[in-house]
XYZ file of C-alpha atoms in Angstrom:
568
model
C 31.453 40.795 136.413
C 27.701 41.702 136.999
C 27.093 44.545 139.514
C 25.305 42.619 141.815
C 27.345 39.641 141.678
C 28.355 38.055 144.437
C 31.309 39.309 147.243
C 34.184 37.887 146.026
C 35.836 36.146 148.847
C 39.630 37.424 147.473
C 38.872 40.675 148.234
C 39.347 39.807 152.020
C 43.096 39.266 150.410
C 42.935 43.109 148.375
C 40.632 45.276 149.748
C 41.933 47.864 151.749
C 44.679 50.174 153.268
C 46.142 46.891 155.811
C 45.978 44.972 152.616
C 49.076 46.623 151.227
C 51.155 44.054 151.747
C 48.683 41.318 150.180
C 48.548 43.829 146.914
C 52.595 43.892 147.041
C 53.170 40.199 146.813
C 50.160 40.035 144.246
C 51.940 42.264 141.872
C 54.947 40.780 141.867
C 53.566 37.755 140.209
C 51.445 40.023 137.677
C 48.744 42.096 139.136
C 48.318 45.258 138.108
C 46.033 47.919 139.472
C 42.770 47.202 137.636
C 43.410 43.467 138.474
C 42.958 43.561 142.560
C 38.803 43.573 141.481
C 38.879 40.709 139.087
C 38.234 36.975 140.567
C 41.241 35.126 141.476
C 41.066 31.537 139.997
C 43.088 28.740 140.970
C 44.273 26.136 138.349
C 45.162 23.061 140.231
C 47.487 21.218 137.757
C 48.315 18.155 138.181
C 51.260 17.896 135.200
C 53.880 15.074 136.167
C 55.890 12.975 133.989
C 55.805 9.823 137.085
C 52.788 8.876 134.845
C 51.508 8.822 131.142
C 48.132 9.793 132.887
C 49.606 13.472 133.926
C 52.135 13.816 130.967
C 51.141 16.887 129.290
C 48.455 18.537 131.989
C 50.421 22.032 132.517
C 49.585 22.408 128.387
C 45.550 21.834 129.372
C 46.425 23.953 132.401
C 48.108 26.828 130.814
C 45.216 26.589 128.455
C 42.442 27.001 130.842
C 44.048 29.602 132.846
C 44.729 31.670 129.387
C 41.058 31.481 129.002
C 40.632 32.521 132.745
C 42.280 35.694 132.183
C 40.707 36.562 128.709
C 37.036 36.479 130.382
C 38.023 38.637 133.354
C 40.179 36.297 135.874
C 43.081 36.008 137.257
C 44.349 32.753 137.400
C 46.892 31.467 139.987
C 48.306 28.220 139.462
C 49.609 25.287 141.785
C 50.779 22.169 142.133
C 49.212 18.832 143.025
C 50.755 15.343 143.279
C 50.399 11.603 141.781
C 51.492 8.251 142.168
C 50.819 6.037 139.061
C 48.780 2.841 139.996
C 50.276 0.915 136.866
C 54.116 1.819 138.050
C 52.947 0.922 141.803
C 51.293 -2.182 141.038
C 52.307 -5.146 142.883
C 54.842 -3.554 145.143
C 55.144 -1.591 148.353
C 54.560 1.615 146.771
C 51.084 1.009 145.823
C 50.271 1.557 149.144
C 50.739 5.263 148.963
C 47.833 5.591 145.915
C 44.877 5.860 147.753
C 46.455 8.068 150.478
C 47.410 10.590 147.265
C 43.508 11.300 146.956
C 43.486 12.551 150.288
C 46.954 14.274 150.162
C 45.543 15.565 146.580
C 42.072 16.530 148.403
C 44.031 18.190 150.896
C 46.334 20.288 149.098
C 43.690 21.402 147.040
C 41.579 22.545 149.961
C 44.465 24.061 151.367
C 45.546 26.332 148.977
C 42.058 27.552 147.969
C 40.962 28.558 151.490
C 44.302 29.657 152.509
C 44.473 32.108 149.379
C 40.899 32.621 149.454
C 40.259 31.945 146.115
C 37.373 32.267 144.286
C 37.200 29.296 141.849
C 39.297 26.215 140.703
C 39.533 24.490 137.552
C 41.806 20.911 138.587
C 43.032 19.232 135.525
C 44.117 15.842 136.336
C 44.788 12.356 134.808
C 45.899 9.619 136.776
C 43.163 7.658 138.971
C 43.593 9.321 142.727
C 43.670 12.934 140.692
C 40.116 12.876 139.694
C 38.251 11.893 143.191
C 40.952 13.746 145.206
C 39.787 17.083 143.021
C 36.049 16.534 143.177
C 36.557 15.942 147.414
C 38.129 19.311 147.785
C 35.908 20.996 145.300
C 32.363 19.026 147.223
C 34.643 20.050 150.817
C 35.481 23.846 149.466
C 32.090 24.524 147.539
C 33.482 27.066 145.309
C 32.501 27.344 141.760
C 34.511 24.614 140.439
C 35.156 22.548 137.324
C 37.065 19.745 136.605
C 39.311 18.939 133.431
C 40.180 15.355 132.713
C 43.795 15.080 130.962
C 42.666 12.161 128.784
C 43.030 8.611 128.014
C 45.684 6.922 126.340
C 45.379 5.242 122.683
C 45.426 1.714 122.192
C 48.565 -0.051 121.569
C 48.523 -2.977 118.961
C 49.971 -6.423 118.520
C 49.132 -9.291 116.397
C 45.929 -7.530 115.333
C 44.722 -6.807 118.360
C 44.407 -3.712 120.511
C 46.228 -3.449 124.018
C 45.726 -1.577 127.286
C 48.210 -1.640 130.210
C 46.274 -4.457 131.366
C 47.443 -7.046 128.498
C 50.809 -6.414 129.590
C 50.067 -7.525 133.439
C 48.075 -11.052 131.696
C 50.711 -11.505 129.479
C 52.864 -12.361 132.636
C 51.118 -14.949 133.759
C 50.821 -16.149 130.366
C 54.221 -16.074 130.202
C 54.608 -17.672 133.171
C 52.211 -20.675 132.915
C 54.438 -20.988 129.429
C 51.178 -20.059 127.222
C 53.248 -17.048 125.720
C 56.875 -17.019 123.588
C 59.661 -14.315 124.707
C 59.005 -12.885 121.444
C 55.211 -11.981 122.221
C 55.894 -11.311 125.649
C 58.311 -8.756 125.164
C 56.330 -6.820 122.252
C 53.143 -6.582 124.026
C 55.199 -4.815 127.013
C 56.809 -2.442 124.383
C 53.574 -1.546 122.488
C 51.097 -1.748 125.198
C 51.604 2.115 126.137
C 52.192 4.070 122.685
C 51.869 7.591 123.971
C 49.943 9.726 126.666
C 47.151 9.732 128.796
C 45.195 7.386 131.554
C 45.141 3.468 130.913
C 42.711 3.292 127.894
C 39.658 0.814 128.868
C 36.929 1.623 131.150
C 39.354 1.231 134.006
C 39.189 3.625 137.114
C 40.248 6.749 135.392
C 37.964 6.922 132.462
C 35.351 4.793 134.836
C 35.655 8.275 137.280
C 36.206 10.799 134.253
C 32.909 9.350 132.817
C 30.632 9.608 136.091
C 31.871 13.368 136.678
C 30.733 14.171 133.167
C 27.476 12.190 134.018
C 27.133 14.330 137.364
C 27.614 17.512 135.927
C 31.153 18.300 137.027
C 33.119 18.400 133.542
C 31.459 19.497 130.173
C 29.479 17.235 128.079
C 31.709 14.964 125.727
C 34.902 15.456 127.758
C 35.932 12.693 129.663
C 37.002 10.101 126.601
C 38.845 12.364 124.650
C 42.330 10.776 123.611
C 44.955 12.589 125.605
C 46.993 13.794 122.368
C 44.150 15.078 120.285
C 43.776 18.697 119.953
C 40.053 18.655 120.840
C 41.293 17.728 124.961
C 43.108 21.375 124.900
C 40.076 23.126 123.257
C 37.971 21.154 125.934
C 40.301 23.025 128.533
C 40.130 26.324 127.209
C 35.963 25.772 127.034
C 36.090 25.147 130.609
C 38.168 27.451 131.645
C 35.351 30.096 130.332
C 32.934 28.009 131.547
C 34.012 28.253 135.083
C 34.049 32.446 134.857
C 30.392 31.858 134.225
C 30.214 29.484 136.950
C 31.264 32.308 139.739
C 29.218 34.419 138.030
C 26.461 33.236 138.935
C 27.819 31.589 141.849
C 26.738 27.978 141.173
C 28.579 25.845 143.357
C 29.143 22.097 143.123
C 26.793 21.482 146.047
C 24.091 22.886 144.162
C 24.963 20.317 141.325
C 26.259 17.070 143.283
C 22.978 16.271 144.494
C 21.826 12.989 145.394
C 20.053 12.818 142.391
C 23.247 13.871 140.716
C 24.967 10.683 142.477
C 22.762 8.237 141.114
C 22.700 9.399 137.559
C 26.795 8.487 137.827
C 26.326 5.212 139.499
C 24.151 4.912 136.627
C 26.414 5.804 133.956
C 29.207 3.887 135.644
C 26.885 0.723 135.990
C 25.879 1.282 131.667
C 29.698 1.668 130.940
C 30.728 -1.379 132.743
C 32.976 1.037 135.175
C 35.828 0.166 137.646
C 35.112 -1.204 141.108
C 36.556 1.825 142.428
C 33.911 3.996 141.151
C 31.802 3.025 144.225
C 34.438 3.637 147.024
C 35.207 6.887 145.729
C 31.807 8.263 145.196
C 31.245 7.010 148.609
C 33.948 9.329 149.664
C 33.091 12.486 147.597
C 29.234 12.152 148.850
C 30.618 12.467 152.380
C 32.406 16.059 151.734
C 28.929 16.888 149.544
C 27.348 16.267 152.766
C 25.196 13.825 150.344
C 23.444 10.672 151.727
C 24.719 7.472 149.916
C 25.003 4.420 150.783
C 26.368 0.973 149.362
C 22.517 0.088 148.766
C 22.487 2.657 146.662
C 24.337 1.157 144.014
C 22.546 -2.337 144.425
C 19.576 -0.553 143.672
C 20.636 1.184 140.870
C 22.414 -2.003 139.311
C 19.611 -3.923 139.586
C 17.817 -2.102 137.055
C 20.283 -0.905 134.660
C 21.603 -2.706 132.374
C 25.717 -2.631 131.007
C 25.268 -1.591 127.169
C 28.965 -0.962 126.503
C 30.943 -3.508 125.689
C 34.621 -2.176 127.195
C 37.658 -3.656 128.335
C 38.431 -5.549 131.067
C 36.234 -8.196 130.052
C 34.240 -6.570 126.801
C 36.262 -5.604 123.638
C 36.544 -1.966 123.172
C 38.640 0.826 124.501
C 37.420 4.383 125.443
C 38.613 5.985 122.384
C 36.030 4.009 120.344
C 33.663 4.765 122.881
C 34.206 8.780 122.096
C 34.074 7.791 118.281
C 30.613 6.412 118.529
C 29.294 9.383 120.513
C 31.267 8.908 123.417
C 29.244 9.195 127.261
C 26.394 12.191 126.080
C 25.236 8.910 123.727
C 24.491 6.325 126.708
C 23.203 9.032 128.540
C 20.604 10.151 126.197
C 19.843 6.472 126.082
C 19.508 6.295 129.432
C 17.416 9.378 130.401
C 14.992 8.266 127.639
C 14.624 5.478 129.253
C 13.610 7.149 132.661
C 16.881 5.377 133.833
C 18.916 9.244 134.751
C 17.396 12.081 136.362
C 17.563 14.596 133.643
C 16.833 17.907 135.947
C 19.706 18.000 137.643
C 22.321 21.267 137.257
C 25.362 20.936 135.727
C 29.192 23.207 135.472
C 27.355 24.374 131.886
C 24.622 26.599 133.808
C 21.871 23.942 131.787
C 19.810 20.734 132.697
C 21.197 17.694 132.490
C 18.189 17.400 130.042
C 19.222 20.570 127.862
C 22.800 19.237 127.747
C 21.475 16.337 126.078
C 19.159 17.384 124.052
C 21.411 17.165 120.541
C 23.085 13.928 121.662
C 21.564 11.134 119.431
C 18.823 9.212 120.783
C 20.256 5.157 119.474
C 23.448 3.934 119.241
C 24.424 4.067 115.397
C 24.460 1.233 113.252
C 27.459 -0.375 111.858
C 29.131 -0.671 115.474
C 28.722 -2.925 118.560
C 30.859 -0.376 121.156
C 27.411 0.143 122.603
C 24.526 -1.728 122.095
C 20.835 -0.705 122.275
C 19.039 -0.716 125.551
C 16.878 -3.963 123.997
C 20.110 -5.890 123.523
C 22.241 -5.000 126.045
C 25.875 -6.918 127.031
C 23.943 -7.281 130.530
C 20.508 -7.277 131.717
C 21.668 -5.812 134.427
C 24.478 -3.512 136.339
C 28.077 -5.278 137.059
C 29.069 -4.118 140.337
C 27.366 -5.852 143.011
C 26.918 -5.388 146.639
C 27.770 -8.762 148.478
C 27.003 -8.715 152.511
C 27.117 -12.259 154.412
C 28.802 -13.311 157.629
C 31.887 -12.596 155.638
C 31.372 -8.660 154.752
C 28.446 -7.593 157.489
C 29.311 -3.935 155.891
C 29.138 -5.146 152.425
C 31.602 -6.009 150.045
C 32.129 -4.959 146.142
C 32.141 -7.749 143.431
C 32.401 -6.785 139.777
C 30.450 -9.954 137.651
C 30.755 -8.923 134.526
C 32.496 -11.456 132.494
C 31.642 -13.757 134.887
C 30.998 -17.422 133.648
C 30.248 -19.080 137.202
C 28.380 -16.338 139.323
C 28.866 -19.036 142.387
C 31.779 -20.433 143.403
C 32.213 -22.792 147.169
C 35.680 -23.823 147.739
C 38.186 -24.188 149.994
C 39.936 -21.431 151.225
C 43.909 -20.648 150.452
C 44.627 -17.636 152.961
C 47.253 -15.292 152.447
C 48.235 -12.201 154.881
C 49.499 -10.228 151.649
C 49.503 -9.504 148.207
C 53.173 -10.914 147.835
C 52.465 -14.086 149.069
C 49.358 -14.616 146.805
C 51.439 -13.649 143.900
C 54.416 -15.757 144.566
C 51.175 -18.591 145.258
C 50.036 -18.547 141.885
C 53.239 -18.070 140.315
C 54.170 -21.132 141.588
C 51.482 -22.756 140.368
C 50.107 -23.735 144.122
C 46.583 -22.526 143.227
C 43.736 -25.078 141.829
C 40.608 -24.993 140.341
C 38.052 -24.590 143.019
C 39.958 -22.465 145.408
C 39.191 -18.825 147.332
C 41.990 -17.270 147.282
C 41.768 -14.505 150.638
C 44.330 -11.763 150.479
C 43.890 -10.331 153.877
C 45.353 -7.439 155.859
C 45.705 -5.295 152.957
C 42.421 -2.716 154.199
C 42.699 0.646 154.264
C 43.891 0.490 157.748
C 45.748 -2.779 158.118
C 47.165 -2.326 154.910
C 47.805 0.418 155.101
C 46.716 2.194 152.123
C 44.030 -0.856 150.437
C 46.289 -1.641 147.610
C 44.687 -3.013 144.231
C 45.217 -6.593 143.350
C 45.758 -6.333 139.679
C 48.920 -8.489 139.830
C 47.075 -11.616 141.180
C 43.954 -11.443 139.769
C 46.064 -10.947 136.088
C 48.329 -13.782 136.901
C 44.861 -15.883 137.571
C 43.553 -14.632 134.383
C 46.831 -15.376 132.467
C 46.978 -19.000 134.150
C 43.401 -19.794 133.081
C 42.043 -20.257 136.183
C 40.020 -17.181 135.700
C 36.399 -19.092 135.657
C 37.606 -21.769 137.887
C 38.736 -20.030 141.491
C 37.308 -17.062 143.279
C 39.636 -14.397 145.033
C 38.644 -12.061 147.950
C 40.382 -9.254 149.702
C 39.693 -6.293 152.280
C 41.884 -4.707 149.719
C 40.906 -3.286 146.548
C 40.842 -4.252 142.581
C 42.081 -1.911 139.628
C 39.621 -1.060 137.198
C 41.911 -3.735 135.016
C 40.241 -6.194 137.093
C 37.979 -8.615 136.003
C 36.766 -12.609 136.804
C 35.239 -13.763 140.455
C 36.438 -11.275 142.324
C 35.366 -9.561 145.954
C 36.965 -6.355 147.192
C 36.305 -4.100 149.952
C 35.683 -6.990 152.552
C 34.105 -4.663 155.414
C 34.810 -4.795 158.217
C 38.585 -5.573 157.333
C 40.808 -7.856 159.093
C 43.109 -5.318 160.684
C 39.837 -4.553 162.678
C 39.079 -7.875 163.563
C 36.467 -8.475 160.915
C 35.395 -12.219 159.879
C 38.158 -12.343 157.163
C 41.050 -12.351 159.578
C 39.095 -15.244 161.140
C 39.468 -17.383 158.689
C 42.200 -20.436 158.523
C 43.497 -22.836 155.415
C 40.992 -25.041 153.893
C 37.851 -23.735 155.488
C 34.858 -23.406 153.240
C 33.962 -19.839 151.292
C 30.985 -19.301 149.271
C 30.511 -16.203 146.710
C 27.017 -16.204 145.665
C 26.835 -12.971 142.920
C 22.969 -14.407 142.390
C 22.313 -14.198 145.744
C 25.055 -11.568 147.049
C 26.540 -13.007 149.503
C 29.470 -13.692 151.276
C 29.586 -16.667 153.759
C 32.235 -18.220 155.734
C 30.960 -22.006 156.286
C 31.980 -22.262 159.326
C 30.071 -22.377 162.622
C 29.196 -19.294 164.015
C 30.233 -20.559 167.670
C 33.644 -21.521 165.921
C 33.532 -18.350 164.598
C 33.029 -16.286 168.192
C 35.790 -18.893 169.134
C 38.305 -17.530 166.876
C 37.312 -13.956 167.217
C 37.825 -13.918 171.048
C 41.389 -15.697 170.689
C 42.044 -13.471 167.851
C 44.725 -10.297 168.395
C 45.448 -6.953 166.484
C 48.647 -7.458 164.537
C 51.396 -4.656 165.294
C 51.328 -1.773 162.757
C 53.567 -2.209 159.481
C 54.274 1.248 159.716
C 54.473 4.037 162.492
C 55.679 7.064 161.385
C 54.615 9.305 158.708
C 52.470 9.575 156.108
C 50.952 5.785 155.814
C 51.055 5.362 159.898
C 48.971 8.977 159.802
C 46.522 7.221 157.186
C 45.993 4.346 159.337
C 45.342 6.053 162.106
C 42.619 8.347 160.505
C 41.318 6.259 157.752
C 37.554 4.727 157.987
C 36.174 1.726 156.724
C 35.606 1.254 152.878
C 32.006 0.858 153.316
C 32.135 4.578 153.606
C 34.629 5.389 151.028
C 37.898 5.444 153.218
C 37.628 8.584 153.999
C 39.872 10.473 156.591
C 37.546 12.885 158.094
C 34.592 10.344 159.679
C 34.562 12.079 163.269
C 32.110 9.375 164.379
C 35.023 6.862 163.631
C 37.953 8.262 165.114
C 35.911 8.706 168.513
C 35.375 12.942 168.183
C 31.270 12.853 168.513
């Protein structure tokens, strides 16, 4: 460390004669005399077998904090938790997933302040892992860095490749009697072959890729396949990297800027990225102290265009995104085209510019993973901002894929997920319907589950063109087809969804985004003054805390809005 570097905030922890006793426990987890001057590093590690996503993290962990110590630190690891969103899907438990990014946020925070720590490298896999780290890091505004685990490899059947995702359309396939036992039951088995997050440009390489893209992770990390040996020499690179980071005591705030933020909705828009890129960068803006807003991201869609063609609805995985020159490509592409804002700061001490100044300029030829910026897959971004009598706050519609950007149909209301499911299981649901999966909101859920179980029932019915399907829940990054999430405000509020009754009239307009209920607007007041808050589905512990703290998701769900829980 530099001579005028500066303070360290662990020495209020080791400095002095009343610090004895701090020294004392210190050594007996190995410090040694010349040690009390060093930084003290945490390594969040996120390591759980729950999840292929966080198999295998305490070997990236161990490997960054090895690295730690070798350039002068002294690295103190902890624990943080997961819940896996594939496991959870379609039953009570996935409830609990978006609380774990603020339990994750939390126990980040916690530790870090309480041990006053003076840097933290999070490695984490799984979807909540990756937001949860970068809202403690944005909250803390240490020198920080974050370490994606990995994503998974394809699986294979009948010459094709498969995500997690297959396996949830092969059930309605199966069930509409499209699909033999036989097929059925060796997609499930070979769907998952090994480690890491679900392998398309679902929600964790979605959020993996917009880190890298806002300068949190080093360039050409976040699509690395979990199992290859380049993901642990990634974590040892940033585990130096980050010694150089409190060095010079670059913070995130000084690199998740604004400007920062809209180069990863860009990216995320580019890579065809998971709905659930928006509420979460919603939510890690707000402990940046960072103005964004839902507009933002209609803005920024309207003039970027999707160039990778990815699963859900394209054909490639991230893996072949990494082989042909992974996210540093479509950025180059994109900051050439004055589409990314190439001064911003990044974890690497550089430019976003300078980072990208060796990444190739065109896509290369022989491959159609991502196409040049005059042929794109879209003209334009996929995740639209909807707003209406429906979703006054806005509402979140992903259209790529889309055949029939408008849809006007009768509704089919459900007050659950369950009840949808069991719905279109039963074959109840017809071309021409809106399906609305109410109550399910971060509050009335509680928790905003994703729908991945419908919507990939609807998908493996073939009703995916022919009915739409909105929610005040949310959608995995699996999802794809005309879909609205995020309904705001949601009906355990007393927003316009919980108004609505069987058979009236719903129209999604992605050309036009909007959201209408047909109905008239003195019906409407009608319903809303007759219309009562249900009772809570739970009230005690952790989900009843969540509900009582949680905000809308037009501003990320977050837990800490004082403005919303009456404290201003």
């Amino acid at each position: 460390m530099s001579a005028d570097r500066p303070r360290l905030r662990s020495d209020a922890i080791t400095r002095g004669d009343e610090r004895a006793p701090n020294r004392a426990m210190l050594r007996a987890v190995g410090f040694a005399d010349a040690d009390f001057g060093k930084p003290i590093v945490g390594v969040a590690n996120g390591e759980s077998d729950i999840t292929p996503c966080n198999a295998g993290l305490g070997e990236l962990s161990a490997a960054a904090a090895a690295e730690i110590r070798a350039a002068g630190g002294m690295p103190q690891t902890f624990g943080t938790i997961t819940i896996s969103d594939g496991i959870s899907m379609g039953t009570e438990g996935m409830k609990c997933s978006l609380v774990s990014r603020e339990v994750i946020a939390d126990s980040i925070e916690t530790v870090c302040r309480g041990q006053s720590l003076d840097g933290v490298v999070a490695v984490g896999g799984c979807d909540k892992n990756m937001p949860g780290a970068m809202i403690a890091m944005a909250r803390l505004d240490i020198p920080a860095i974050f370490v994606y685990g990995g994503t998974i490899k394809p699986g294979s059947h009948a010459g094709r490749d498969l995500t997690v995702v297959s396996v949830f359309e092969a059930v309605g396939e199966h069930g509409a009697g499209r699909m033999g036992d036989e097929d059925f039951l060796a997609i499930e088995r070979r769907a998952c072959p090994g480690r890491g997050a679900c392998g398309g440009m679902f929600t964790a390489n979605t959020m993996s890729s917009a880190f890298e893209a806002m300068g949190m992770s080093l360039p050409g990390s976040s699509t690395m396949a979990a199992e290859d040996a380049e993901k642990r020499d990634s974590a040892q690179a940033s585990g130096r990297c980050l010694m150089q980071l409190i060095e010079r005591d670059l913070t995130p705030r000084k690199i998740m800027t604004r400007a920062a933020f809209h180069n990863a909705i860009a990216v995320t828009m580019a890579l065809g990225g998971s709905t659930n890129a928006v509420l979460h960068l919603m939510a890690i803006a707000h402990a940046a102290r960072v103005e964004l807003e839902l507009d933002d991201f209609e803005r920024i869609r309207a003039r970027v265009p999707v160039i990778a063609d990815l699963k859900p609805s394209g054909a490639y995985v991230a893996t072949d995104l990494h082989r042909v020159g992974g996210v540093p490509l479509v950025m180059r592409m994109l900051l050439d085209a004055g589409l990314l804002d190439g001064d911003c700061m990044t974890v690497t001490g550089r430019t976003l510019a300078e980072n990208l100044a060796g990444a190739p300029p065109e896509p290369p030829s022989g491959q159609d993973v991502v196409r040049p910026l005059s042929r794109p897959v879209y003209d334009s971004g996929h995740l639209a901002i909807l707003r209406g009598n429906l979703a006054p706050d806005g509402a979140v519609a992903k259209i790529s894929g889309v055949k029939q950007p408008q849809i006007s149909g009768p509704a089919r209301v459900f007050d659950s997920e369950e009840d949808c499911m069991e719905a279109i299981m039963s074959d109840r649901i017809r071309p021409g319907d809106v399906l609305v999966i109410r109550y399910e909101g971060p509050r009335g859920g509680p928790g905003m589950r994703e729908m991945l179980a419908p919507t990939s029932a609807i998908i493996g019915k073939g009703l995916g063109d022919a009915v739409g399907l909105i929610t005040d829940g949310r959608f995995s990054g699996g999802t794809y087809g005309m879909v609205v999430g995020h309904v705001a405000p949601e009906a355990a509020v007393g927003g316009t969804i919980a108004l609505v009754e069987e058979g009236d009239r719903i129209c999604i307009d992605a050309k036009q985004r909007r959201l209408d209920l047909e109905v008239d607007a003195a019906e409407i007041e009608r319903r809303r003054a007759a219309w009562r808050p249900p009772a809570p589905r739970y009230t005690s512990g952790v989900l009843a805390k969540y509900a009582r703290l949680v905000s809308s998701a037009s501003r990320g769900a977050v837990t800490d809005a004082p403005e919303e829980l009456g404290l201003e």
